[in-house]
């Protein structure tokens, strides 16, 4: 029996007999409950699939580099299926005329409740054709039509109610007279009935109520006012119900391989129409209320798009939504904040075209630049990504060599690793390109992916996947710098300069590959969850315990300043901001706060403003959210005593819920974190 086969059998034995509480393997993905039947089945499949891919699909150099820990091929267990990673779903395109999930046709939605329900169904359906996250790039614009349709129907219902009281006509006569009323009024007035009432429309309708139904001017005006007021309130109420149901669906429907809820994200905040604003406001209010017993929603990842002139200044139309986003985030950890005025996002922005607004998905993925077509977000995503072990290169060419400041050997091996990853990404893309539309019946068959509307069921997807990105990732820049220079980039300007040079070098290599292959090669700041401890353990075994490098259970996330290093929030953002522009395939920066930030919303907003001013592309603010499920208290629980009811969690079987962010998403209990991530959370210091 080979070493790999032996390891596979040990893995299967661990999945079968071990408890997730004590077995780190079963906590590799905190979004899966590996003690359940379907959770175990998913891990069985993953283990066997990884084994097959390493032994039968990957070329030997790639398999060996992954096995040795020089690189990490993400989602290797899905390589043999040829799945793409993630996608930004264009809901208006999907909803137009209706769509099919494979088990029946769904008609085009006609009210906000249906819009929200079908949005959740679209995310769930697409999730089963991909191994990564699902995102909606402009949720407010996409669902605004649902608000319009709901309001129009409600207005006519309440207008008829008012007329049944104010006019002499009976119900039968009113039904006949108002049949087709709205279409006629709009056609003849040249204006639409909408939440933001048009005076020409109301004047024309009022005249028709006088002339055709014999109402006095005052009665006609009263009927309109009643209909508008009731319709507005009813639509607003339905909008809240729709957003609440949407959030509940995405937290309760275990439709991802039978063991997970979809890994979902939604971007919103820039639609200034009355309808779009109603979507955004009610989404935030539903998020603030929480789930059935007040729990914080884990999904979707909610991302508020910050744009000067739209929602960032007090005079901006959506400034109230920005303030509400800060309030809700201070309570629920979401929304995160993306910044459309960051130079690398702003250059693509076209006013009035939301598809040109930068949108993020999952933990940080960004897909916007496009060498193969228009720089838009809709219908595009990542194909696959692979991460380089930067700390190992730092150890080999820093601590273990007498480089004397000559880093050419370091860059030579870095280039060799980059060459290897480029070749590996292309090999995987070749396998992906061999798949047909019928292999992905929703993603390709329902034309979610950009360009797939040109293809038939038996067609290869090769020509359209060039719209996606092939991405190089990196982990542990801080540990790499520590090994090379004795300091990380939070400790000295010299280390920061070297860090920027290293990441700039990787980005230039990706740009060169993009030009050479005419494919969207990009660089991502790797969101390491299971990987955070894998490289570290291997390097500690090979090189021993090295202070500041291998002396912890984890490597620092991408370009981040180490979580244990003390500095202010402003300093951290200033240090990390330049890396956002370099990492065009995805990036994020976090600030850690102590206590309950909802008690000081001005300070919370000031941090978001500091992100915008620093040039951050995507940022988030972490703070503790604890909840006692017995009494329902939600807030910060220091130690083991609930401030709400005074009970101790040590004396009962019901533990407090302690929600924390693991990479980009939330986890409802620290017990789901793997060992490396637990250690990282414990090391996190608070930024002042």
XYZ file of C-alpha atoms in Angstrom:
688
model
C 0.000 0.000 0.000
C 1.370 3.433 -0.962
C 1.856 6.282 1.505
C -0.988 8.219 -0.126
C -3.356 5.222 0.067
C -2.466 4.697 3.702
C -3.160 8.357 4.437
C -6.523 8.110 2.651
C -7.597 5.150 4.782
C -6.545 6.963 7.964
C -8.576 9.962 6.836
C -11.656 7.808 6.208
C -11.221 6.167 9.608
C -11.045 9.584 11.277
C -14.175 10.757 9.462
C -15.961 7.572 10.534
C -14.980 7.249 14.177
C -13.729 10.621 15.445
C -15.809 13.422 16.923
C -15.518 16.875 15.367
C -14.898 18.371 18.795
C -11.593 16.514 19.101
C -10.636 15.911 15.461
C -9.153 18.853 13.565
C -9.768 17.285 10.144
C -13.514 17.300 10.743
C -13.365 21.041 11.475
C -11.460 21.972 8.316
C -14.548 23.806 7.021
C -16.473 25.550 9.794
C -19.561 25.758 7.577
C -20.035 21.967 7.796
C -21.295 20.001 10.784
C -19.127 16.924 10.267
C -20.852 14.928 12.999
C -24.020 14.630 10.894
C -24.667 11.881 8.354
C -24.595 14.197 5.335
C -21.602 16.069 6.715
C -19.699 12.788 6.979
C -20.813 11.710 3.512
C -19.550 15.003 2.087
C -16.176 14.473 3.757
C -15.964 10.869 2.493
C -16.529 12.111 -1.036
C -14.035 14.917 -0.596
C -11.307 12.610 0.723
C -11.695 10.043 -2.068
C -11.949 12.729 -4.743
C -8.761 14.448 -3.550
C -6.947 11.107 -3.639
C -8.125 10.423 -7.194
C -7.159 13.902 -8.405
C -3.692 13.711 -6.866
C -2.942 10.239 -8.222
C -4.729 10.237 -11.595
C -5.373 13.801 -12.807
C -2.674 16.162 -11.620
C 0.633 16.116 -13.437
C 3.404 14.811 -11.200
C 5.130 18.184 -10.555
C 1.853 19.770 -9.428
C 0.819 16.799 -7.296
C 4.235 16.683 -5.655
C 4.334 20.438 -4.986
C 0.887 20.287 -3.385
C 1.782 17.203 -1.347
C 5.045 18.777 -0.139
C 3.398 22.059 0.843
C 5.157 24.294 -1.684
C 1.756 25.217 -3.091
C -1.853 24.532 -2.144
C -4.384 23.743 -4.867
C -7.696 24.956 -3.497
C -10.847 22.862 -3.877
C -8.790 19.997 -5.247
C -11.655 17.622 -4.486
C -13.698 19.309 -7.237
C -11.006 19.258 -9.914
C -12.269 16.022 -11.466
C -15.797 17.474 -11.793
C -14.481 20.448 -13.765
C -16.522 22.899 -11.730
C -15.786 26.624 -11.745
C -15.401 28.365 -8.398
C -17.960 31.166 -8.130
C -20.230 33.529 -10.049
C -21.970 36.901 -9.886
C -25.600 36.129 -10.767
C -27.513 38.560 -13.003
C -30.996 38.216 -11.496
C -32.889 40.537 -13.904
C -31.623 38.513 -16.866
C -32.546 35.230 -15.155
C -36.012 36.399 -14.082
C -36.957 37.839 -17.482
C -39.462 35.342 -18.856
C -38.873 32.881 -16.015
C -36.394 30.031 -15.609
C -36.079 26.338 -14.790
C -34.222 24.559 -12.003
C -34.502 21.221 -13.798
C -37.662 20.056 -12.036
C -40.223 22.428 -13.460
C -40.468 25.946 -14.825
C -40.722 29.014 -12.602
C -42.676 31.934 -14.048
C -41.329 35.481 -14.023
C -41.970 36.882 -10.513
C -44.667 39.527 -10.093
C -44.258 40.778 -6.544
C -41.456 41.374 -4.068
C -42.159 38.189 -2.110
C -41.708 36.120 -5.272
C -38.622 38.087 -6.276
C -36.929 37.359 -2.947
C -37.980 33.701 -2.963
C -36.654 33.165 -6.479
C -33.433 35.018 -5.628
C -32.792 32.433 -2.908
C -33.688 29.615 -5.301
C -31.282 30.998 -7.912
C -28.444 31.048 -5.379
C -29.248 27.526 -4.191
C -29.536 26.147 -7.730
C -26.315 27.701 -8.965
C -24.484 26.523 -5.842
C -24.898 22.921 -6.904
C -23.084 23.619 -10.182
C -20.074 25.241 -8.487
C -17.729 24.596 -5.568
C -17.348 28.198 -4.389
C -19.546 31.118 -3.462
C -22.635 32.589 -5.097
C -23.168 36.326 -5.259
C -25.670 38.912 -6.431
C -23.754 42.012 -7.565
C -26.539 44.611 -7.275
C -29.293 43.219 -5.099
C -31.133 46.544 -4.749
C -31.366 47.184 -8.496
C -32.313 43.558 -9.146
C -35.241 43.489 -6.717
C -36.502 47.034 -7.292
C -38.826 45.776 -10.043
C -40.438 43.501 -7.472
C -41.244 46.560 -5.372
C -42.679 48.359 -8.422
C -44.937 45.465 -9.358
C -46.120 44.996 -5.772
C -46.931 48.687 -5.368
C -48.837 48.911 -8.653
C -51.050 45.933 -7.824
C -51.621 47.195 -4.301
C -52.449 50.716 -5.494
C -55.155 49.434 -7.832
C -56.600 47.213 -5.091
C -56.860 50.113 -2.655
C -58.087 52.556 -5.310
C -60.941 50.166 -5.998
C -61.664 49.961 -2.253
C -61.816 53.746 -2.005
C -64.014 54.081 -5.076
C -66.446 51.467 -3.784
C -67.141 53.844 -0.885
C -66.873 57.217 -2.628
C -68.735 56.450 -5.882
C -72.194 55.121 -6.663
C -70.860 52.247 -8.748
C -71.195 48.697 -7.439
C -68.342 46.192 -7.351
C -69.267 44.681 -10.709
C -69.284 48.078 -12.410
C -65.989 49.066 -10.774
C -64.365 45.832 -11.845
C -65.402 46.490 -15.450
C -64.435 50.174 -15.387
C -61.031 49.582 -13.758
C -60.122 46.625 -15.962
C -57.032 47.712 -17.849
C -57.260 51.093 -16.100
C -53.565 51.330 -15.247
C -52.346 50.538 -18.755
C -54.696 53.119 -20.267
C -53.790 55.824 -17.738
C -50.063 55.293 -18.287
C -50.361 55.196 -22.066
C -52.490 58.327 -22.291
C -50.626 60.348 -19.630
C -47.185 59.284 -20.831
C -46.109 58.619 -17.225
C -45.784 55.516 -15.040
C -47.442 54.845 -11.712
C -44.639 54.297 -9.219
C -43.716 54.840 -5.589
C -42.349 58.270 -6.421
C -45.621 59.682 -7.689
C -45.592 61.625 -10.931
C -47.805 64.707 -10.781
C -48.737 64.470 -14.479
C -49.941 60.893 -13.870
C -51.989 61.769 -10.782
C -53.542 64.784 -12.524
C -54.537 62.712 -15.533
C -55.947 59.914 -13.375
C -57.859 62.411 -11.243
C -59.459 63.891 -14.355
C -60.443 60.394 -15.503
C -61.999 59.667 -12.106
C -64.081 62.834 -12.481
C -65.053 62.307 -16.106
C -65.603 58.547 -16.182
C -66.801 57.810 -12.647
C -68.439 61.136 -11.823
C -66.366 61.880 -8.711
C -65.924 65.376 -7.383
C -62.368 66.765 -7.430
C -62.017 66.422 -3.655
C -63.315 62.834 -3.672
C -61.000 61.834 -6.517
C -58.010 63.333 -4.714
C -59.031 61.577 -1.498
C -59.308 58.220 -3.291
C -55.820 58.637 -4.744
C -54.299 59.653 -1.420
C -55.903 56.682 0.336
C -54.749 54.256 -2.354
C -51.189 55.591 -2.294
C -50.888 55.562 1.498
C -52.268 52.043 1.875
C -50.269 50.701 -1.069
C -47.038 52.228 0.224
C -47.494 50.729 3.690
C -48.484 47.345 2.302
C -45.537 47.285 -0.114
C -43.106 48.323 2.600
C -44.458 45.605 4.890
C -44.165 42.980 2.166
C -40.633 44.155 1.393
C -39.605 43.500 4.992
C -41.285 40.079 4.932
C -39.515 39.282 1.664
C -36.086 40.262 2.986
C -36.664 38.373 6.226
C -37.708 35.250 4.302
C -34.707 35.605 1.980
C -32.292 35.676 4.924
C -34.060 32.801 6.687
C -33.975 30.684 3.510
C -30.240 31.163 3.051
C -29.584 30.132 6.659
C -31.856 27.101 6.760
C -31.839 25.431 3.328
C -29.019 22.868 3.423
C -28.956 22.626 -0.346
C -25.188 22.600 -0.919
C -24.180 18.957 -1.319
C -26.759 18.120 1.344
C -24.590 19.306 4.214
C -24.184 23.071 3.876
C -26.229 26.156 3.256
C -25.147 28.042 0.114
C -22.049 30.200 0.467
C -23.918 33.369 -0.486
C -23.072 37.062 -0.825
C -25.117 40.096 -1.839
C -23.889 43.561 -2.820
C -26.153 46.610 -2.558
C -26.424 50.286 -1.598
C -26.187 52.403 -4.759
C -29.724 52.301 -6.196
C -31.195 55.713 -5.333
C -34.682 55.009 -6.693
C -37.485 54.882 -4.125
C -37.974 51.202 -4.928
C -34.294 50.312 -4.681
C -33.986 52.207 -1.420
C -36.956 50.281 -0.024
C -35.175 47.010 -0.848
C -31.961 48.174 0.842
C -33.628 49.571 3.940
C -35.729 46.481 4.575
C -32.788 44.178 3.931
C -30.864 46.019 6.645
C -33.829 46.031 9.034
C -34.355 42.284 8.554
C -30.644 41.697 9.113
C -30.791 43.802 12.273
C -33.779 41.877 13.653
C -31.976 38.560 13.237
C -33.357 35.067 12.828
C -36.321 33.498 14.612
C -34.994 33.812 18.159
C -32.891 36.887 17.470
C -29.792 34.984 16.338
C -27.301 36.708 14.063
C -27.604 35.481 10.478
C -24.481 33.681 9.262
C -25.403 34.069 5.580
C -25.598 35.827 3.238
C -22.409 37.864 3.434
C -23.943 41.321 3.087
C -21.779 43.968 1.404
C -22.688 47.665 1.334
C -21.174 49.505 -1.636
C -19.837 52.894 -0.525
C -19.807 55.615 -3.204
C -19.131 59.311 -2.786
C -22.014 61.272 -4.291
C -24.417 58.374 -3.733
C -24.305 57.421 -0.044
C -21.099 58.672 1.617
C -21.838 62.343 2.362
C -24.733 63.786 4.415
C -26.204 65.387 1.287
C -26.121 62.119 -0.692
C -29.422 60.422 -1.529
C -28.520 57.149 0.217
C -26.560 58.565 3.146
C -29.272 57.326 5.521
C -28.655 53.791 4.226
C -24.924 54.166 4.856
C -25.644 55.218 8.445
C -28.108 52.350 8.896
C -25.487 49.955 7.514
C -23.007 51.132 10.139
C -25.628 50.678 12.858
C -26.532 47.154 11.731
C -22.904 46.118 11.218
C -22.089 47.309 14.738
C -24.726 44.870 15.990
C -24.553 41.960 13.515
C -21.000 42.051 11.974
C -22.624 42.561 8.551
C -22.688 44.481 6.291
C -19.076 44.563 5.216
C -18.093 47.600 3.155
C -16.753 47.825 -0.402
C -15.436 51.099 -1.767
C -16.234 52.059 -5.337
C -13.965 55.120 -5.172
C -10.820 53.071 -4.576
C -8.757 53.926 -7.696
C -8.712 50.364 -9.038
C -12.528 50.149 -8.700
C -13.311 53.703 -9.784
C -11.578 53.346 -13.153
C -14.270 50.873 -14.263
C -17.246 52.730 -12.757
C -19.824 54.130 -15.180
C -22.683 56.061 -13.599
C -26.037 54.448 -14.293
C -24.489 51.062 -15.160
C -24.466 48.981 -11.958
C -22.759 46.110 -13.775
C -19.591 48.262 -13.774
C -19.647 48.675 -9.985
C -17.061 46.511 -8.252
C -18.744 43.647 -6.416
C -17.164 41.107 -4.095
C -18.111 37.532 -3.290
C -17.370 34.997 -0.631
C -14.435 35.810 1.571
C -12.987 38.474 -0.768
C -13.043 37.417 -4.433
C -13.121 40.284 -6.932
C -13.792 39.803 -10.644
C -13.991 42.989 -12.718
C -10.980 43.538 -15.012
C -11.434 41.557 -18.227
C -8.880 40.966 -20.966
C -11.409 38.755 -22.791
C -14.328 41.197 -22.906
C -16.115 44.038 -21.151
C -14.986 44.904 -17.595
C -18.272 44.067 -15.871
C -19.182 41.866 -12.915
C -22.322 40.058 -14.089
C -22.069 36.445 -15.197
C -18.412 36.144 -14.245
C -16.378 34.503 -11.519
C -13.189 32.695 -10.605
C -12.236 29.455 -12.379
C -9.739 28.231 -9.769
C -6.917 29.468 -7.576
C -3.724 28.090 -6.079
C -1.653 29.486 -3.207
C 2.118 29.767 -2.833
C 3.774 29.087 0.545
C 5.617 32.411 0.943
C 6.973 31.751 4.477
C 8.824 28.647 3.243
C 10.593 30.733 0.601
C 11.455 33.285 3.271
C 12.906 30.603 5.537
C 14.975 29.015 2.759
C 16.411 32.280 1.464
C 16.522 34.249 4.686
C 17.221 32.411 7.912
C 18.817 29.419 6.198
C 21.069 31.368 3.838
C 23.742 34.020 3.944
C 22.065 36.238 1.398
C 23.698 39.420 2.646
C 20.838 41.443 1.278
C 20.949 39.703 -2.106
C 17.392 38.497 -2.656
C 17.895 37.281 -6.216
C 17.830 33.599 -5.149
C 14.542 34.282 -3.320
C 12.978 35.839 -6.414
C 14.332 33.049 -8.627
C 12.548 30.405 -6.578
C 9.455 32.599 -6.282
C 9.388 32.813 -10.085
C 9.755 29.048 -10.327
C 6.758 28.651 -8.009
C 4.744 31.160 -10.045
C 5.623 29.338 -13.286
C 4.483 26.088 -11.681
C 1.162 27.599 -10.559
C 0.472 29.175 -13.970
C 1.001 25.794 -15.638
C -1.167 24.061 -13.034
C -4.014 26.587 -13.452
C -3.892 26.079 -17.219
C -3.964 22.286 -16.807
C -7.046 22.568 -14.623
C -8.662 25.011 -17.063
C -8.141 22.485 -19.865
C -10.128 19.935 -17.866
C -12.826 22.540 -17.127
C -12.996 23.444 -20.823
C -13.701 19.797 -21.711
C -17.049 19.970 -19.921
C -20.332 20.605 -21.708
C -23.295 22.828 -20.967
C -25.280 19.778 -19.837
C -22.749 19.177 -17.043
C -23.811 22.481 -15.460
C -27.533 22.687 -16.254
C -28.204 25.796 -14.202
C -24.956 27.777 -14.468
C -24.673 27.246 -18.222
C -28.086 25.864 -19.183
C -29.987 28.799 -17.670
C -27.373 31.236 -19.011
C -26.048 32.485 -15.674
C -22.439 32.465 -16.938
C -21.566 35.244 -19.352
C -21.824 34.126 -22.983
C -23.492 30.786 -22.235
C -26.706 31.909 -23.968
C -24.907 31.180 -27.263
C -24.412 27.507 -26.369
C -26.557 24.378 -26.630
C -26.654 21.467 -24.186
C -24.023 19.396 -26.046
C -21.662 22.325 -26.640
C -18.313 22.659 -24.895
C -18.021 25.523 -22.421
C -14.431 26.231 -23.534
C -15.193 29.459 -25.391
C -17.048 31.132 -22.503
C -14.971 30.257 -19.445
C -12.312 32.719 -20.586
C -14.595 35.313 -18.936
C -13.463 33.919 -15.576
C -10.214 34.390 -13.675
C -7.215 32.118 -13.090
C -5.743 33.193 -9.819
C -2.494 32.976 -7.894
C -2.788 33.355 -4.133
C -0.317 33.836 -1.319
C -0.277 33.372 2.430
C 1.996 34.565 5.229
C 3.646 37.678 3.806
C 4.341 38.706 7.419
C 6.166 35.452 8.249
C 8.054 35.589 4.945
C 9.327 39.088 5.766
C 10.190 38.028 9.314
C 12.297 35.183 7.951
C 13.979 37.398 5.357
C 14.654 40.517 7.453
C 13.829 39.787 11.092
C 10.826 42.138 10.964
C 7.360 42.033 9.452
C 5.733 44.943 7.625
C 3.955 46.190 10.714
C 7.280 46.617 12.518
C 9.333 48.641 10.043
C 9.056 50.745 6.901
C 11.879 48.732 5.321
C 9.932 45.490 5.747
C 6.814 47.197 4.379
C 8.752 48.318 1.317
C 10.046 44.794 0.726
C 6.560 43.378 1.211
C 5.195 45.702 -1.453
C 8.056 44.757 -3.778
C 7.337 41.030 -3.372
C 3.595 41.388 -3.967
C 4.186 43.813 -6.855
C 6.467 41.200 -8.420
C 3.727 38.551 -8.177
C 1.142 40.936 -9.643
C 3.423 41.819 -12.570
C 3.912 38.125 -13.286
C 0.134 37.666 -13.385
C -0.278 40.645 -15.712
C 2.386 39.208 -18.035
C 0.631 35.829 -18.035
C -2.676 37.549 -18.830
C -1.132 39.313 -21.824
C 0.680 36.205 -23.059
C -2.245 33.768 -22.798
C -5.021 36.358 -23.289
C -6.674 34.996 -20.150
C -7.663 36.723 -16.924
C -4.768 35.804 -14.649
C -5.027 37.658 -11.342
C -3.545 37.806 -7.846
C -5.601 37.149 -4.704
C -4.872 37.702 -1.026
C -5.670 34.095 -0.089
C -8.542 33.525 2.364
C -6.938 30.686 4.299
C -9.151 28.567 6.546
C -7.997 24.944 6.384
C -4.736 26.104 4.809
C -3.886 28.458 7.687
C -2.472 25.589 9.743
C -1.426 23.125 7.019
C 1.630 25.001 5.753
C 2.706 25.959 9.267
C 2.685 22.401 10.583
C 4.701 21.153 7.607
C 7.269 23.945 7.861
C 7.638 23.545 11.629
C 8.355 19.862 11.118
C 10.913 20.640 8.412
C 12.646 23.689 9.906
C 11.768 23.630 13.596
C 10.192 26.335 15.724
C 11.278 29.749 14.430
C 10.252 32.809 16.432
C 7.820 34.982 14.529
C 7.582 32.453 11.709
C 6.612 28.911 12.746
C 6.046 29.437 16.479
C 2.267 29.709 16.151
C -0.392 27.315 14.876
C -1.089 29.403 11.782
C 0.402 31.648 9.129
C -0.986 35.163 8.858
C -3.729 35.680 6.309
C -2.334 36.975 2.981
C -0.797 40.480 3.334
C -2.331 41.214 6.730
C -0.391 42.618 9.643
C -0.207 39.755 12.205
C -3.316 39.648 14.377
C -1.207 39.654 17.555
C 0.731 42.828 16.644
C -0.491 45.934 18.440
C -1.179 49.040 16.366
C -4.043 51.451 15.800
C -6.879 50.848 13.357
C -5.693 53.808 11.277
C -2.118 52.487 11.111
C -3.292 49.020 10.105
C -5.436 50.373 7.288
C -2.646 52.619 6.012
C -0.215 49.680 5.992
C -2.554 47.245 4.236
C -4.264 49.577 1.734
C -1.523 49.496 -0.955
C -1.861 45.715 -1.211
C -5.532 46.020 -2.199
C -4.619 47.551 -5.547
C -1.998 44.871 -6.174
C -4.362 41.993 -5.351
C -6.819 42.528 -8.205
C -8.318 39.047 -7.759
C -9.501 39.740 -4.229
C -8.567 41.459 -0.979
C -9.958 42.487 2.401
C -8.771 44.277 5.527
C -10.160 43.862 9.022
C -10.224 46.040 12.100
C -10.793 44.396 15.497
C -12.874 46.289 18.065
C -13.414 45.559 21.742
C -16.758 45.711 23.531
C -20.060 46.719 21.950
C -19.508 49.179 19.048
C -23.236 49.898 18.771
C -22.765 52.180 21.775
C -20.426 54.421 19.770
C -21.649 54.546 16.178
C -19.685 57.720 15.448
C -16.440 55.848 16.088
C -17.656 52.928 13.968
C -18.471 55.226 11.051
C -15.105 56.956 11.469
C -13.342 53.622 10.862
C -15.354 53.015 7.692
C -14.434 56.521 6.532
C -10.782 55.804 7.302
C -11.021 52.736 5.058
C -12.387 54.825 2.211
C -9.762 57.524 2.623
C -6.913 54.985 2.780
C -7.880 53.423 -0.561
C -9.182 50.141 0.830
C -11.210 48.159 -1.702
C -13.073 45.897 0.722
C -13.129 46.122 4.489
C -14.847 44.780 7.557
C -14.999 45.500 11.268
C -14.837 42.585 13.712
C -16.229 42.662 17.221
C -17.535 40.004 19.599
C -21.168 38.916 19.346
C -22.273 36.629 22.158
C -25.734 35.297 22.886
C -27.318 33.313 25.686
C -29.861 30.994 24.002
C -31.613 30.439 27.342
C -32.651 34.017 28.132
C -32.023 35.527 24.696
C -29.467 38.101 25.859
C -27.336 39.347 22.950
C -24.194 41.422 23.381
C -20.762 40.930 24.871
C -20.545 38.177 27.497
C -17.293 38.386 29.424
C -16.305 35.079 31.001
C -18.989 32.528 31.786
C -21.751 34.613 33.422
C -24.663 35.959 31.364
C -25.311 39.672 32.099
C -28.963 39.149 31.198
C -30.015 36.363 33.566
C -26.898 35.769 35.649
C -26.593 32.076 34.821
C -23.218 30.388 34.388
C -22.665 28.347 31.234
C -20.314 26.117 33.238
C -23.158 24.774 35.385
C -25.492 23.790 32.546
C -25.392 21.911 29.270
C -26.416 24.911 27.154
C -23.374 26.926 26.086
C -23.289 30.562 25.048
C -23.183 31.247 21.310
C -20.026 33.153 20.410
C -20.175 34.339 16.818
C -16.863 35.250 15.215
C -15.620 35.829 11.673
C -13.377 33.008 10.476
C -12.043 34.208 7.088
C -14.811 36.178 5.447
C -17.927 34.507 6.800
C -19.366 34.119 10.282
C -19.484 30.963 12.372
C -22.036 30.507 15.131
C -19.725 28.754 17.562
C -15.982 28.665 18.151
C -16.256 24.879 18.444
C -16.555 24.677 14.626
C -13.162 26.399 14.113
C -10.158 24.243 13.277
C -7.180 24.329 15.665
C -5.231 26.916 13.668
C -8.171 29.286 13.411
C -8.958 28.878 17.116
C -5.385 29.881 17.894
C -5.626 32.857 15.552
C -8.875 34.084 17.119
C -7.325 33.817 20.586
C -4.337 35.892 19.428
C -6.390 38.716 17.918
C -5.655 42.033 19.617
C -8.040 44.982 19.520
C -7.248 48.020 17.397
C -7.744 51.412 19.007
